[in-house]
Amino acid sequence: MEYNHQSLEKKWQQFWAEHNTFKPAGTTDKPKYYVLDMFPYPSGAGLHVGHPLGYIASDIFSRYKRLKGFNVLHPMGYDSFGLPAEQYAIQTGQHPSVTTEANIARYREQLDNIGFSYDWSREVRTSEPDYYKWTQWIFMQLFNAWYSNETDKAESIDNLIERFKTSGSEGIHAVCDEDVLTFTAAEWNGFSEEEQQRELLKYRLAYLRESTVNWCAALGTVLANDEVINGVSERGGYPVEQKKMMQWSMRITAYADRLLRGLDTVDWPEPLVEMQRNWIGKSIGASVKFPLPQLDTDIEVFTTRVDTIFGVSFIVLAPEHELVDSLTTDDQRSEIESYKERTAKKSELDRMADTKTVSGAFTGSYAKHPLTGTDVPIWIADYVLAGYGTGAVMAVPSGDQRDYVFAKHFNLPIIPISDAQNIEEEADPTKDGRYINSDFINGMTYIEAVPALIERLEELRLGKAKINYRMRDAIFGRQRYWGEPVPVYFKDGLPYLIKEEELPLLLPEVDKYLPTETGEPPLGRAEGWKYQGKYEHELSTMPGWAGSSWYWFRYMDPTNKESFASKEAVDYWKAVDLYIGGSEHATGHLLYSRFWNKVLKDLGYHNEEEPFKKLINQGMIQGRSNFVYRVLDEEGKGTNVFVSYGLKDKYKTIPLHVDVNIVYNDVLDTEKFKAFRPDFADAEFVLENGKYICGNEVEKMSKSKFNVVNPDDIIEAYGADTLRLYEMFLGPLEQSKPWNTNGIEGVYKFLRKVWRLFHDAQGNFGVSGEEPTKAEYKALHKIIKKVEEDIERFSFNTSVSAFMICVNELTDLKCNKHKILQDLIIVLQPYAPHIAEELWALLGNEAGTISYASYPVFNPEYLVESEFAYPVSVNGKMKMNLPLALDLDPNAVEETVLANADVQRYLDGKAVKKVIFVKGKIINIVV
């Protein structure tokens, strides 16, 4: 019987599906292990060979953990709301759910073909009402929560209301908006419902606020910073402007410090941890108020260098700052309005990135310096952003290069503040020397000056020490159709939650998936969609990250209709033990997931501070493109002649991408090329040694480069087990590497070699019950030890090499012993599960039980060398090797050597003077 991967793999995939082979036990005495892949978005293109890399690694680890006695949860589902399906719906009028369903079916087919050990009974889809009911429910928990700095956690909004009723706002230490009111209990109780709800909105973890956003009118939605490139939308290239809108936000800033602290408790790649630290951006400094007597208010700035306050020569506000209009004098009005209009056309990312352009406008107004009382001119400039810090900067040109360039450009004062500064050519931000031109801190060092300044500012009530974070609250809304409806209605312009028993709030039907003619989001097209027939629903939908910010919980208990997951399930599975996915989610999904996890913990729904204990970022499998070389004529026009790679330098040529699937070991199938490019059906080929050799280059895998390799094609030709082994064999999991189909034949041959260990020359199954030899046990136990060590440290590529060596050794030993081969396929099973299942059953075991067999126990005794092939020399000249037991004493060695017939032949009857013996090294006979 020959190894037939096609029939064999389909057989076992069907068996696993019918028997729910990988469904974990409920609560059990076994230790649990939760392995998770990052939620995929099912695109219409399906999977290429780069996509399954992380999935294969997580599947190997899951299968290995089952063999080690763990109750393994390894689920899969789909992040199925999102923009691509909606864009297709806009173009075709087809409901996004239809596209999404087709894409999921394609993904599922491909995933099944690769043989993953997912528990498909737990599949979830974020766009299913049974799922997004709980996404909406979590939104409700956030809306009904506030963050107490006293307890350092989220609490129910009912607790806050009770405190307001009994003691007013006194003693409330909360993360909240800056403009909260101060009131007594009596005043609170005297507020109208509208006044109370308006004030509570300033405390809620999910709240409405006017925010500056990237608005794309053509797409009819707000875009994230990374969706805007050079002032236009990444998708479509439409103009984007900065616009103030009422937007839902999540108060993730309340958790900034806990999000930072949590990074010290997880096993994540350091570059990813550093990205999160930088994104959160903790800064220790001071909040300083610059009085505005003319408006009876202040400009508040945050600075990490309060020691430079006497070097302030101007203040810069973001063009969107709320005080700009009030501060602008009539003389400066047109200039300021013009500047604001120009700034609105730039994205925040562009404004931050452009460090060369110097621009700004003077408001005509002045603030008072908090310590000297002198007038400080107030400017606006696009390098200050409304959403970062307070949207205002105290400019110190002598200590900050951007301020220095601005001051030079607009001829503003540059005040030296340290006796160590050299500011002739550029700013000097160092903290060296002692202060000058700095009033009461003159002569002090940095260490001495900071506390003195903080103390003085606090005495004047114009400043205080403060910790600031770069991270901003997360905007939580999309003006699109295909997303979770927000479970909110509006009364008197204020948001109220619908009743919990009314969940899920379903997406209504609309005639088009475009904004309304009056600019409302697509949900505004839904006829009669009102709460209780009279109140307006929220017309924005939740952002793409909503459903993926809690999905690991739903896998624990996916059919629960009473809660997002039962207490028993959550208490048992706890957190994800191993999470594998791409590094592109470092500051989006992973931050939001950690945030929601902490909120749910604070509110008593589970006990884990961090959701993902260990995280691995898999590298990218890049494409390996192939090129043909089209010959150009004397005028530089393309001809119908193509020259092989090695001859191209003899001609004037232009390279063209060619489909890698018609190239084999860089040799082009010229007939298939003509079919691939019908415009070259009559092409001529200049060959090398009868072959057309293509050039190659490593690039990103994409359709436009014709270098996409479909895993279905690989599986058809070589099998899923070959694909799994080969993807691991390409290199370390975390590193990027090029796909090259040229090497896959060797892996396929390896599997056929494994198959032949169990079959005789005629293809008949034949395994011996004889006791293995020491050499056979040694080969087996080397691989048992190697694979266990490799998997535990996620070094899957080195295991594949070790398997090949082991099988070669057993083949050379002509090993067909049951004791050896059964343990070998248990060790191989995580990597190549289909062939392992088949051989396991052929060995007489119950079908399907290999997944829960015990991983073989490594016995170090089998690796201890019991004999050594001693080089035997006569008078220092090497004659032969003689295997001898290592535990022989010198007398026994001498006796055995001299009794050997071959040794006697080399001695040729000469008398032996002495035998020199070095244990484990040499034997030298002196004659």
Short mmCIF file of N, CA, C and O in Angstrom, two decimals, residues 176-178 282-289 300-306 389-390 450 454 457-458 463-469:
data_model
loop_
_atom_site.label_atom_id
_atom_site.label_comp_id
_atom_site.label_asym_id
_atom_site.label_seq_id
_atom_site.Cartn_x
_atom_site.Cartn_y
_atom_site.Cartn_z
N CYS A 176 -12.06 61.57 35.24
CA CYS A 176 -13.26 62.18 34.67
C CYS A 176 -12.85 63.35 33.78
O CYS A 176 -11.67 63.67 33.66
N ASP A 177 -13.84 64.00 33.19
CA ASP A 177 -13.58 65.19 32.39
C ASP A 177 -13.05 66.31 33.28
O ASP A 177 -13.26 66.31 34.50
N GLU A 178 -12.39 67.29 32.66
CA GLU A 178 -11.81 68.40 33.43
C GLU A 178 -12.88 69.35 33.97
O GLU A 178 -12.69 69.99 34.99
N LYS A 282 3.87 57.36 29.51
CA LYS A 282 3.81 57.97 30.84
C LYS A 282 4.89 59.04 30.98
O LYS A 282 6.06 58.81 30.70
N SER A 283 4.47 60.23 31.40
CA SER A 283 5.40 61.34 31.64
C SER A 283 5.16 61.90 33.03
O SER A 283 4.02 62.16 33.41
N ILE A 284 6.25 62.11 33.76
CA ILE A 284 6.15 62.72 35.09
C ILE A 284 6.57 64.17 34.97
O ILE A 284 7.64 64.48 34.48
N GLY A 285 5.68 65.09 35.36
CA GLY A 285 5.98 66.50 35.19
C GLY A 285 5.09 67.36 36.05
O GLY A 285 4.80 67.03 37.20
N ALA A 286 4.62 68.47 35.46
CA ALA A 286 3.81 69.42 36.21
C ALA A 286 2.74 70.01 35.32
O ALA A 286 2.93 70.20 34.11
N SER A 287 1.61 70.30 35.94
CA SER A 287 0.55 71.05 35.29
C SER A 287 0.71 72.51 35.70
O SER A 287 0.82 72.81 36.89
N VAL A 288 0.74 73.42 34.72
CA VAL A 288 0.98 74.85 35.01
C VAL A 288 -0.12 75.68 34.35
O VAL A 288 -0.49 75.43 33.19
N LYS A 289 -0.64 76.66 35.08
CA LYS A 289 -1.69 77.54 34.56
C LYS A 289 -1.12 78.92 34.23
O LYS A 289 -0.48 79.54 35.09
N GLU A 300 -4.02 75.98 30.57
CA GLU A 300 -3.29 74.97 31.33
C GLU A 300 -2.36 74.20 30.38
O GLU A 300 -2.77 73.80 29.30
N VAL A 301 -1.11 74.04 30.79
CA VAL A 301 -0.16 73.24 30.01
C VAL A 301 0.39 72.13 30.89
O VAL A 301 0.42 72.25 32.12
N PHE A 302 0.82 71.06 30.25
CA PHE A 302 1.55 70.01 30.95
C PHE A 302 2.98 70.04 30.44
O PHE A 302 3.22 70.08 29.23
N THR A 303 3.94 70.01 31.37
CA THR A 303 5.35 70.03 30.97
C THR A 303 6.15 69.04 31.79
O THR A 303 5.90 68.86 32.99
N THR A 304 7.07 68.38 31.14
CA THR A 304 8.01 67.51 31.86
C THR A 304 9.25 68.28 32.27
O THR A 304 10.13 67.73 32.93
N ARG A 305 9.31 69.57 31.87
CA ARG A 305 10.48 70.40 32.19
C ARG A 305 10.03 71.72 32.84
O ARG A 305 10.26 72.80 32.31
N VAL A 306 9.40 71.58 34.01
CA VAL A 306 8.97 72.78 34.71
C VAL A 306 10.17 73.66 35.09
O VAL A 306 10.05 74.87 35.29
N GLY A 389 -2.21 65.91 25.60
CA GLY A 389 -2.05 66.76 26.76
C GLY A 389 -3.24 67.70 26.86
O GLY A 389 -4.40 67.29 26.79
N THR A 390 -2.96 68.99 27.00
CA THR A 390 -4.04 69.98 27.13
C THR A 390 -4.28 70.74 25.83
O THR A 390 -5.12 71.64 25.79
N VAL A 450 13.41 71.75 40.64
CA VAL A 450 12.07 71.22 40.37
C VAL A 450 11.16 71.26 41.61
O VAL A 450 10.06 71.81 41.56
N ILE A 454 7.70 73.56 42.00
CA ILE A 454 6.40 72.93 42.27
C ILE A 454 5.78 73.54 43.53
O ILE A 454 4.58 73.88 43.55
N LEU A 457 4.47 77.10 42.74
CA LEU A 457 3.27 77.05 41.91
C LEU A 457 2.05 76.60 42.71
O LEU A 457 0.94 77.11 42.52
N GLU A 458 2.26 75.62 43.59
CA GLU A 458 1.15 75.15 44.42
C GLU A 458 0.70 76.23 45.40
O GLU A 458 -0.51 76.38 45.66
N GLY A 463 -0.31 75.73 39.71
CA GLY A 463 0.37 74.55 39.20
C GLY A 463 0.50 73.47 40.25
O GLY A 463 0.27 73.71 41.45
N LYS A 464 0.85 72.26 39.79
CA LYS A 464 1.04 71.14 40.70
C LYS A 464 1.80 70.03 39.96
O LYS A 464 1.82 69.99 38.72
N ALA A 465 2.41 69.15 40.74
CA ALA A 465 3.07 67.99 40.15
C ALA A 465 2.00 67.10 39.52
O ALA A 465 0.89 66.97 40.06
N LYS A 466 2.31 66.51 38.38
CA LYS A 466 1.30 65.71 37.69
C LYS A 466 1.96 64.63 36.83
O LYS A 466 3.03 64.82 36.29
N ILE A 467 1.26 63.49 36.75
CA ILE A 467 1.67 62.45 35.81
C ILE A 467 0.75 62.54 34.61
O ILE A 467 -0.48 62.62 34.76
N ASN A 468 1.30 62.53 33.44
CA ASN A 468 0.51 62.64 32.22
C ASN A 468 0.77 61.41 31.34
O ASN A 468 1.80 60.75 31.47
N TYR A 469 -0.17 61.13 30.46
CA TYR A 469 -0.03 60.01 29.55
C TYR A 469 -0.25 60.48 28.12
O TYR A 469 -1.13 61.30 27.85
#
